[in-house]
Every structure is written in structure tokens, then in C-alpha cells.
PDB file of C-alpha atoms in Angstrom:
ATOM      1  CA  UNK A   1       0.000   0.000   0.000  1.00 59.00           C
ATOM      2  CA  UNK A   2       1.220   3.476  -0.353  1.00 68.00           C
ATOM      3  CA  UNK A   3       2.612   5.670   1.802  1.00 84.00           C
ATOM      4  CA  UNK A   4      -0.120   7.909   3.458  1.00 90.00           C
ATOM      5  CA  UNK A   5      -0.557  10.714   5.881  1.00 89.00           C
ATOM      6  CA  UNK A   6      -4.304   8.903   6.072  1.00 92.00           C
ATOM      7  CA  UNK A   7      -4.945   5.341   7.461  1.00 92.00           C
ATOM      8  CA  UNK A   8      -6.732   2.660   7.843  1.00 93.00           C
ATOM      9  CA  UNK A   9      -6.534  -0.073  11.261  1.00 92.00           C
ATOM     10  CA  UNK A  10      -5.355  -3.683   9.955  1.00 92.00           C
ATOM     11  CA  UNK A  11      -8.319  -5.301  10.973  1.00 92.00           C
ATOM     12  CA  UNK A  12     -10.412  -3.184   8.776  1.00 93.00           C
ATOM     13  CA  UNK A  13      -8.408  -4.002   5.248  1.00 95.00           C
ATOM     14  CA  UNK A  14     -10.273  -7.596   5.184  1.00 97.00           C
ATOM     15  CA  UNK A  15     -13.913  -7.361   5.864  1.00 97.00           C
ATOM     16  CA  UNK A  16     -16.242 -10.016   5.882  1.00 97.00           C
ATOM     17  CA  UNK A  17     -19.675  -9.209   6.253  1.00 97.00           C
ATOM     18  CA  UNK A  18     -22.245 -11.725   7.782  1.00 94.00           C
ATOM     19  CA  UNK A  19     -23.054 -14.625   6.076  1.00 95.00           C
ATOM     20  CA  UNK A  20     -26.877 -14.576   4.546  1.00 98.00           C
ATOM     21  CA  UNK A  21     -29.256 -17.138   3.175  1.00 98.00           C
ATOM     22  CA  UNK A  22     -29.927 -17.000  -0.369  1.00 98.00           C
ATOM     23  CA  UNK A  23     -33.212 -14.391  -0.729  1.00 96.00           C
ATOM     24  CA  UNK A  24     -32.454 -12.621   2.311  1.00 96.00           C
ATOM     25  CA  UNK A  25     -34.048  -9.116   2.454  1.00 94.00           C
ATOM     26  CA  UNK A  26     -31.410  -7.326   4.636  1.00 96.00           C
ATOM     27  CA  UNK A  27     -28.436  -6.712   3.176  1.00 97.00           C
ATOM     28  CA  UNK A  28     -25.663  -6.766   5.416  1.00 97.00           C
ATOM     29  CA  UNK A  29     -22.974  -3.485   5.602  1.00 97.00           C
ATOM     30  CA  UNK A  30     -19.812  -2.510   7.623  1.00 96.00           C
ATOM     31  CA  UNK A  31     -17.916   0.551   7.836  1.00 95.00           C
ATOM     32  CA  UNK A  32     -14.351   1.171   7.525  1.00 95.00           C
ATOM     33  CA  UNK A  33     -13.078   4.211   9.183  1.00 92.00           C
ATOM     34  CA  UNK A  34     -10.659   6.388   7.667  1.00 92.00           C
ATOM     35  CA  UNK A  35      -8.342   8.855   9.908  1.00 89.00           C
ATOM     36  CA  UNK A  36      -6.778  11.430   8.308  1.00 87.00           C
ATOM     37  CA  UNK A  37      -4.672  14.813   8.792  1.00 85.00           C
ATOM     38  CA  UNK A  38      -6.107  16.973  11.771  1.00 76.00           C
ATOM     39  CA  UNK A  39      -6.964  20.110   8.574  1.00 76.00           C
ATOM     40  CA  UNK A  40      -8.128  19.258   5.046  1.00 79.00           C
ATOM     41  CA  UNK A  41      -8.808  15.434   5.584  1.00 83.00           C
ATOM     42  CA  UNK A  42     -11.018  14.273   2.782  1.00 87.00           C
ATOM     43  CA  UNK A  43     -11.573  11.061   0.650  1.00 89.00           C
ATOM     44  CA  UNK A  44     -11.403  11.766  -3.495  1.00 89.00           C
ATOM     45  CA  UNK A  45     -13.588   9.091  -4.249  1.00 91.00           C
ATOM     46  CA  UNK A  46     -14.124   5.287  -3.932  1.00 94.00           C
ATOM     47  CA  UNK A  47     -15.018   2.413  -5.840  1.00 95.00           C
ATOM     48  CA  UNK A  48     -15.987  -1.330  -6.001  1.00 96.00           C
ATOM     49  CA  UNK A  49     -14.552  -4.039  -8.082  1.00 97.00           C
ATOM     50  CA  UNK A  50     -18.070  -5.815  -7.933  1.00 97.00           C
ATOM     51  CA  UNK A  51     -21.494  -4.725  -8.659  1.00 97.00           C
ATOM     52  CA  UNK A  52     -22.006  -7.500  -5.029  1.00 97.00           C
ATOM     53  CA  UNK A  53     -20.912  -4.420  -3.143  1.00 98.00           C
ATOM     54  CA  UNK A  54     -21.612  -0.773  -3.417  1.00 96.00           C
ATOM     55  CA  UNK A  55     -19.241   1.906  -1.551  1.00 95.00           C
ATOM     56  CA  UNK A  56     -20.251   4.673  -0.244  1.00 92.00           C
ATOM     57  CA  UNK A  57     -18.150   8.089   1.520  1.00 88.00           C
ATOM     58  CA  UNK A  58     -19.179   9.658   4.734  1.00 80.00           C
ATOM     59  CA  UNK A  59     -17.580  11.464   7.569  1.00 64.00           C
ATOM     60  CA  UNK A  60     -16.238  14.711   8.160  1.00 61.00           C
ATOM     61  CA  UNK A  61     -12.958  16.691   8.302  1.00 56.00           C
ATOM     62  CA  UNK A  62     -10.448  14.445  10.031  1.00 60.00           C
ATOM     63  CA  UNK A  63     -12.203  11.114  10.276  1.00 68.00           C
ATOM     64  CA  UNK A  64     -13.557   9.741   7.693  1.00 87.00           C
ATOM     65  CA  UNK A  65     -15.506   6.377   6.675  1.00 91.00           C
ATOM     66  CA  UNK A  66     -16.742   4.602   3.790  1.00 94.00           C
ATOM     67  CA  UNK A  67     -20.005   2.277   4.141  1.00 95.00           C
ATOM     68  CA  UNK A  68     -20.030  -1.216   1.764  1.00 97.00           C
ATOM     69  CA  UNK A  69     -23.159  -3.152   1.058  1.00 97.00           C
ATOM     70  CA  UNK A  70     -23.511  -6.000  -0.319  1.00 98.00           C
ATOM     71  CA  UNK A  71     -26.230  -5.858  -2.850  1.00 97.00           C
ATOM     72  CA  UNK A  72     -29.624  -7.394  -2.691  1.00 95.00           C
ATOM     73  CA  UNK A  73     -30.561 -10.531  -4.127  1.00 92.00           C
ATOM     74  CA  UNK A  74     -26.815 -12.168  -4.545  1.00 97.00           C
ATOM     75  CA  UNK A  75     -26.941 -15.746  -6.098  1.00 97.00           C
ATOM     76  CA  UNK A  76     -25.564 -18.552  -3.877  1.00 98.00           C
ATOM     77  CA  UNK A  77     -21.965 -18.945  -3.262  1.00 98.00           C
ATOM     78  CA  UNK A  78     -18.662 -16.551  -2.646  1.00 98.00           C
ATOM     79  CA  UNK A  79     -18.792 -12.965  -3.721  1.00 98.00           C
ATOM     80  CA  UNK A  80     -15.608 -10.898  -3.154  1.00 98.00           C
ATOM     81  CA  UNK A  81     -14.900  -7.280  -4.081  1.00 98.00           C
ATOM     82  CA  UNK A  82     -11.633  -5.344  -3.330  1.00 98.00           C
ATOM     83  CA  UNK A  83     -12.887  -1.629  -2.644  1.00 97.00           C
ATOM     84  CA  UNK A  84     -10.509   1.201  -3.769  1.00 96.00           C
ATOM     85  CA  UNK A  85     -10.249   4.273  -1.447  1.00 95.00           C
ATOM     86  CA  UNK A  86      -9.084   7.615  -2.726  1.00 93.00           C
ATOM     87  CA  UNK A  87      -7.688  10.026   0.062  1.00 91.00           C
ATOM     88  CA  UNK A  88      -6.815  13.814  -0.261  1.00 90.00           C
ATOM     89  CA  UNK A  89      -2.836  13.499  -0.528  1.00 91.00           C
ATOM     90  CA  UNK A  90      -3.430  11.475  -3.542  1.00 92.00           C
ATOM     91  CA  UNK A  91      -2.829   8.186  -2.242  1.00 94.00           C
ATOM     92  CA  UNK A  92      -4.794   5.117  -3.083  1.00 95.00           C
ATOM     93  CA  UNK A  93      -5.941   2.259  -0.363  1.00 95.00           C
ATOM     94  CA  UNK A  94      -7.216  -1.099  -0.890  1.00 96.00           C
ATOM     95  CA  UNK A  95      -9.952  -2.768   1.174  1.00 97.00           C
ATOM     96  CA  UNK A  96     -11.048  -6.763   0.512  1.00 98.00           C
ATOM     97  CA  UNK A  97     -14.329  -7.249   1.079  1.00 98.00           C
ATOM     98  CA  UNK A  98     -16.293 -10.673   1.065  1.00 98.00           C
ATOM     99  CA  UNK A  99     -19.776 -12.754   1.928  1.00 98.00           C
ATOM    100  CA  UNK A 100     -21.118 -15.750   1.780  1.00 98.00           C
ATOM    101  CA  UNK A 101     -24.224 -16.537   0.881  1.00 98.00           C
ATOM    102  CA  UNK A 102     -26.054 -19.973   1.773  1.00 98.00           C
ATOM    103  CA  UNK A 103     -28.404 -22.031  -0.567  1.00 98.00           C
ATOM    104  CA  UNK A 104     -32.400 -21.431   1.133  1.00 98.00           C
ATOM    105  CA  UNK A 105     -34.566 -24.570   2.136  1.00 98.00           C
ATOM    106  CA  UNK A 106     -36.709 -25.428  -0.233  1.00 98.00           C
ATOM    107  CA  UNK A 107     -40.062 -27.057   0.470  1.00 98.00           C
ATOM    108  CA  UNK A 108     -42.316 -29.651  -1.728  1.00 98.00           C
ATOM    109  CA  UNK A 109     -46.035 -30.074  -1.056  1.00 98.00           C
ATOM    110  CA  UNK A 110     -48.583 -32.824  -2.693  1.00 98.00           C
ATOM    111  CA  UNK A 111     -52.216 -31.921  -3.014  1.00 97.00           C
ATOM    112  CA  UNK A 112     -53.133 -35.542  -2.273  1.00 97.00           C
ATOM    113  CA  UNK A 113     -50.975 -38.351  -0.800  1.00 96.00           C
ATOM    114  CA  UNK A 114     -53.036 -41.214  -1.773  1.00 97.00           C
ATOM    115  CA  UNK A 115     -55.227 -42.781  -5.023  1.00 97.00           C
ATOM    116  CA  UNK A 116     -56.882 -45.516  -6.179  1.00 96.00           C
ATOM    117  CA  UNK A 117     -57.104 -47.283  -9.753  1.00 95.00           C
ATOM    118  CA  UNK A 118     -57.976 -50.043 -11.570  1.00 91.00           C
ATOM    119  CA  UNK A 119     -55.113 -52.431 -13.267  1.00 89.00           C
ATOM    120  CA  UNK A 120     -56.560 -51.805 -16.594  1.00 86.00           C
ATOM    121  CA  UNK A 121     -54.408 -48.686 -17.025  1.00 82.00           C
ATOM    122  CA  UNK A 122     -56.628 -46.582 -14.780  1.00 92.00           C
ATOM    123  CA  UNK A 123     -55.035 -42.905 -14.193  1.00 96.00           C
ATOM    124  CA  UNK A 124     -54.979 -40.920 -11.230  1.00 97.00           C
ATOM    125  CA  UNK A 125     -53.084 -36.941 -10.988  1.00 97.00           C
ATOM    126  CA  UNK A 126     -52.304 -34.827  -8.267  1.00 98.00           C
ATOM    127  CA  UNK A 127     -50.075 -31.131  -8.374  1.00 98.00           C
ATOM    128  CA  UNK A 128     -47.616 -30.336  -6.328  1.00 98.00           C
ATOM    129  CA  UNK A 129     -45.825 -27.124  -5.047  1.00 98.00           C
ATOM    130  CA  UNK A 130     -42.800 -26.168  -4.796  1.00 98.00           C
ATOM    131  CA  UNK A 131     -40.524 -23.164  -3.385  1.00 97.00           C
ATOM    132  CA  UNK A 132     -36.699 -24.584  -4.720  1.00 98.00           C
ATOM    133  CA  UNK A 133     -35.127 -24.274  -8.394  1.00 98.00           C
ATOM    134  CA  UNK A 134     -33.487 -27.465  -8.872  1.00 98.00           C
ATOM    135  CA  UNK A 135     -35.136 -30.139 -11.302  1.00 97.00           C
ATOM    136  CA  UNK A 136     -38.508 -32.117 -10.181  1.00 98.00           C
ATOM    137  CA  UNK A 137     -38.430 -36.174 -10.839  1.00 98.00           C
ATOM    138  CA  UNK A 138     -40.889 -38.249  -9.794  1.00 98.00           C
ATOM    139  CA  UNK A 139     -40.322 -42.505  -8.777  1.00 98.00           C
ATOM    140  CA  UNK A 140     -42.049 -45.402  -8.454  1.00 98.00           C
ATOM    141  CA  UNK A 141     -40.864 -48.051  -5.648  1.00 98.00           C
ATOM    142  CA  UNK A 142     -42.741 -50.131  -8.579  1.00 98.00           C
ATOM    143  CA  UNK A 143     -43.137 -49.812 -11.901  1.00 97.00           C
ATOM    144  CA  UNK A 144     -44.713 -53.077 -12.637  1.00 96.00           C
ATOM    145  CA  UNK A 145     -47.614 -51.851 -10.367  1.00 96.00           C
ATOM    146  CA  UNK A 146     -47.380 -48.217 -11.499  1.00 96.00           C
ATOM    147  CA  UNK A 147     -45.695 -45.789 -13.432  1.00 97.00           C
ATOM    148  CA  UNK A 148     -45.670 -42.038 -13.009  1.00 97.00           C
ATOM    149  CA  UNK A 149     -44.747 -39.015 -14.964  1.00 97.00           C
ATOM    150  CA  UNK A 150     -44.855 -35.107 -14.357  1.00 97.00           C
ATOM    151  CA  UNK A 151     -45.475 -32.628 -16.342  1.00 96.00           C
ATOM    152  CA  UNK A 152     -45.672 -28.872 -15.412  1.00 95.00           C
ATOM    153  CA  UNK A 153     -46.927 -29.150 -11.773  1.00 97.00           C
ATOM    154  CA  UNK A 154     -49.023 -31.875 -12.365  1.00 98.00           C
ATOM    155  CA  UNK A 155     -48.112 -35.759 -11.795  1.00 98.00           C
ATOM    156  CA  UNK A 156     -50.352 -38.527 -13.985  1.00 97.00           C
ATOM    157  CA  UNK A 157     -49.744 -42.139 -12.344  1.00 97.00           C
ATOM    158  CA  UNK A 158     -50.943 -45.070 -14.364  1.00 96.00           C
ATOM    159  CA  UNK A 159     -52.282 -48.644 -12.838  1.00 95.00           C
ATOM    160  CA  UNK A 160     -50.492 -51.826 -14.108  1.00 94.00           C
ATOM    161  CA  UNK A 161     -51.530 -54.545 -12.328  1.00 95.00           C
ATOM    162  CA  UNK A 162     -52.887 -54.967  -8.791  1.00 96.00           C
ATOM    163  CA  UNK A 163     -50.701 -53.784  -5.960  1.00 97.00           C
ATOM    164  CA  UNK A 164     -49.757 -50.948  -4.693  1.00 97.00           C
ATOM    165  CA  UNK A 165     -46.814 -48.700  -5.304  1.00 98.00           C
ATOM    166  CA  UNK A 166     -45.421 -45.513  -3.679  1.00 98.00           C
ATOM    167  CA  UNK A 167     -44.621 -42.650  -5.504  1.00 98.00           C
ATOM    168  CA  UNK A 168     -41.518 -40.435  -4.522  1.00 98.00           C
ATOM    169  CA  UNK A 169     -41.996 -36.640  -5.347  1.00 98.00           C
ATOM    170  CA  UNK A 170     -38.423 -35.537  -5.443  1.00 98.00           C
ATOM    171  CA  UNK A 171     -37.072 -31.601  -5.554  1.00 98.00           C
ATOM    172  CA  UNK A 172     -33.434 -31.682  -6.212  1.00 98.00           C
ATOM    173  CA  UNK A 173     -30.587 -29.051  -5.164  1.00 98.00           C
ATOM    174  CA  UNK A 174     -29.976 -26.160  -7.223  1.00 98.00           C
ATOM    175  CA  UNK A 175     -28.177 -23.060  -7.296  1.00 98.00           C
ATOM    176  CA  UNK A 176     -29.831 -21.341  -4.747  1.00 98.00           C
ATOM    177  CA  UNK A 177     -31.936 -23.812  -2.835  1.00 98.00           C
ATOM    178  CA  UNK A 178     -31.207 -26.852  -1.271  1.00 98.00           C
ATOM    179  CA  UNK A 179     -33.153 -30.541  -1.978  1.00 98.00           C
ATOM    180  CA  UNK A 180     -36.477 -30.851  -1.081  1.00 98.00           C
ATOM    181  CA  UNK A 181     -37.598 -33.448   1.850  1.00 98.00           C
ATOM    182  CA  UNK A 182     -39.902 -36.052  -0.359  1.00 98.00           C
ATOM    183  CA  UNK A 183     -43.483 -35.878  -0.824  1.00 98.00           C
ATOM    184  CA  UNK A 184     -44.996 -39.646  -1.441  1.00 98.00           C
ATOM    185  CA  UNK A 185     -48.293 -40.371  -3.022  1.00 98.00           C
ATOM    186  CA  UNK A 186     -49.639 -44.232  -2.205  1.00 98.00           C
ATOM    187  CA  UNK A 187     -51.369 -45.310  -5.363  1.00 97.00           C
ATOM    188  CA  UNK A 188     -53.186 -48.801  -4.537  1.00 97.00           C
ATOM    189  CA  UNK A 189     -53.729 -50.842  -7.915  1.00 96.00           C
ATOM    190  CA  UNK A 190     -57.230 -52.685  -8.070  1.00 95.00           C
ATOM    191  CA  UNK A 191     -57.916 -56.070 -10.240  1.00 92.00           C
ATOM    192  CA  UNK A 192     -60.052 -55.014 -13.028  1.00 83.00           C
ATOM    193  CA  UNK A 193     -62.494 -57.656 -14.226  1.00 82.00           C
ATOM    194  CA  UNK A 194     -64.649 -57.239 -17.833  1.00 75.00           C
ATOM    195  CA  UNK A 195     -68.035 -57.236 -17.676  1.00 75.00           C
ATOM    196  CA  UNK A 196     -69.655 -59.860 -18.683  1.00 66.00           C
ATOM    197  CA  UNK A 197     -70.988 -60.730 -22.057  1.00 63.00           C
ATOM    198  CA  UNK A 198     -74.202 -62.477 -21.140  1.00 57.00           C
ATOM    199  CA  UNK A 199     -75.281 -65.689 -22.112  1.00 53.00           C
ATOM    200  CA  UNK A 200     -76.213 -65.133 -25.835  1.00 52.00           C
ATOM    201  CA  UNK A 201     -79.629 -65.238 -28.012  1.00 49.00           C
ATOM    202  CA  UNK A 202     -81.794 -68.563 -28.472  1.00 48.00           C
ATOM    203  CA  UNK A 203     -83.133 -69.143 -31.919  1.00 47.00           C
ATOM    204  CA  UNK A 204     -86.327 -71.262 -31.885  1.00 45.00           C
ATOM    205  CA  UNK A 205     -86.563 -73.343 -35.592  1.00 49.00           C
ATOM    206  CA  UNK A 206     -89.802 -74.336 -37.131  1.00 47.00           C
ATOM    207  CA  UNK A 207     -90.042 -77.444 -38.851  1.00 47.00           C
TER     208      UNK A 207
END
């Protein structure tokens, strides 16, 4: 760092601000205080590296500071940012800022957990909701009883033959939200029988 009739303490060069949750509505700040000659202090300017943090100047003659933010609505993950202070003798001093922010829950919701059908391909649906962003899948603990499929919010599971299967409703991690607990749906599988055909016409002959 240059040499500087203005300073800044140690512990305020590398500042990491609290650690969020992934759609947090708070954005954490800190400030790093400035000191500078006793007449004339002032602060040029300052900048960012990263749009993650914005940096702003305040303070008066003598002892300033210099707020960072982080922004709102950061993705998941690391986000550093070295800030760039400009003080009045010309000299130039470099702050590292950082935060981590953590993947939200996510939660998955059935609007029915259980169904009957018959085995002769009979279909039953039910939606689902879901808070995360990671892909949806659905399972079937058996496929020779029943099969399932989703589409949009909606899951269609088909009867094989008689049983009864569990489907798994499954919400996987993505890049902001973590997997979903499982939502199951029981789907019992009736034996369908045919109607009978009746026993036929009689024709009467005349000889």
C-alpha cells in the first residue's frame, strides 16, 4: 500500500460481512473508518470491483468512513470485491471485502398423498408445489404396479396390475436452494375384471 498521511486499522483491510441465506431481504454493511490529517482530511472518491458491493463516503474533516453493502438478491456462493479508497494526498488504499451466501430450504407439497385405480391402465393426478429451483423427478418403488410421470406441476400415475406402489416426489438441489424433503403419493392398484358378455340369443326353428 502506499505511503499515506491517512490510514486505515489492519483489521479493517479484510472485511467479511455476515453470512446470509440466499433471498435474504437485509443486506448486510460494515464501515471502515478512515483517519486522516487533523486540517483538510477528505476522501477523493471510492469504488468497487463488484457490482455485489456498493461503496459509499461519509464522515467529516479528520475522520472519515466509507459504508459497503452488499447488494440485494446475490446468487448462492462466494462474492468478493476489493474496494478502492481515494484520500486527499493522492494516495490510493485497498480494502477486501467478502460474503457468503447460503443455498435457502426449499419445500415440496402434494395436493393428495393417496389414489386408487384399476389395473386396466386406470389414471390418477395430483399437483404439487414447490418453493426450490433445482429439477422435479418423480419414482415409483414399482413400476410393474405403477408408473408415473410429471409434467408442469401436475403428476399422472398409471395402474399396471394390482398392488400398490409408492410414488416419490423428489425436488433436487440447485443453485440457490437446497433438496427438497420427499413428498410420497400411495397409489393402490385394483384387479379389473370385464363385464360380462351375457349368455347369448336362443333361436327357436320351425319345422
Amino acid at each position: 500500500e502506499e505511503d499515506s498521511a491517512y490510514t486505515i486499522e489492519d483489521e479493517q483491510k479484510t472485511i467479511e460481512l455476515a453470512g446470509q441465506v440466499y433471498g435474504y431481504s437485509d443486506p448486510p454493511s460494515a464501515t471502515i473508518t478512515v483517519t486522516g490529517p487533523a486540517e483538510d482530511a477528505k476522501l477523493l472518491g471510492v469504488k468497487s470491483s463488484s457490482d455485489a458491493f456498493t461503496a459509499v463516503p461519509e464522515g467529516e474533516s479528520g475522520s472519515l468512513a466509507v459504508t459497503v453493502t452488499a447488494a440485494s438478491g446475490l446468487e448462492a456462493g462466494a462474492h468478493e470485491a476489493t474496494v478502492y479508497i481515494y484520500t486527499g494526498d493522492g494516495a490510493t488504499h485497498l480494502v477486501e471485502v467478502s460474503l457468503t451466501v447460503q443455498k435457502a430450504g426449499a419445500s415440496l407439497t402434494i395436493g393428495k398423498d393417496s389414489g386408487t385405480v384399476l389395473s386396466n391402465e386406470g389414471t390418477d393426478r395430483f399437483s404439487y408445489a414447490y418453493t426450490g429451483d433445482g429439477a422435479v423427478s418423480v419414482i415409483s418403488s414399482d413400476p410393474s404396479v405403477a408408473t408415473a410421470e410429471v409434467s408442469g406441476t401436475v403428476v399422472t400415475v398409471t395402474g399396471r396390475k394390482a398392488g400398490q406402489a409408492k410414488i416419490t416426489v423428489r425436488g433436487a438441489e440447485g443453485p440457490n436452494y437446497k433438496e427438497a424433503p420427499d413428498a410420497v403419493y400411495t397409489l393402490t392398484v385394483e384387479e379389473y375384471s370385464a363385464p360380462s358378455t351375457g349368455s347369448g340369443s336362443s333361436v327357436t326353428r320351425y319345422e
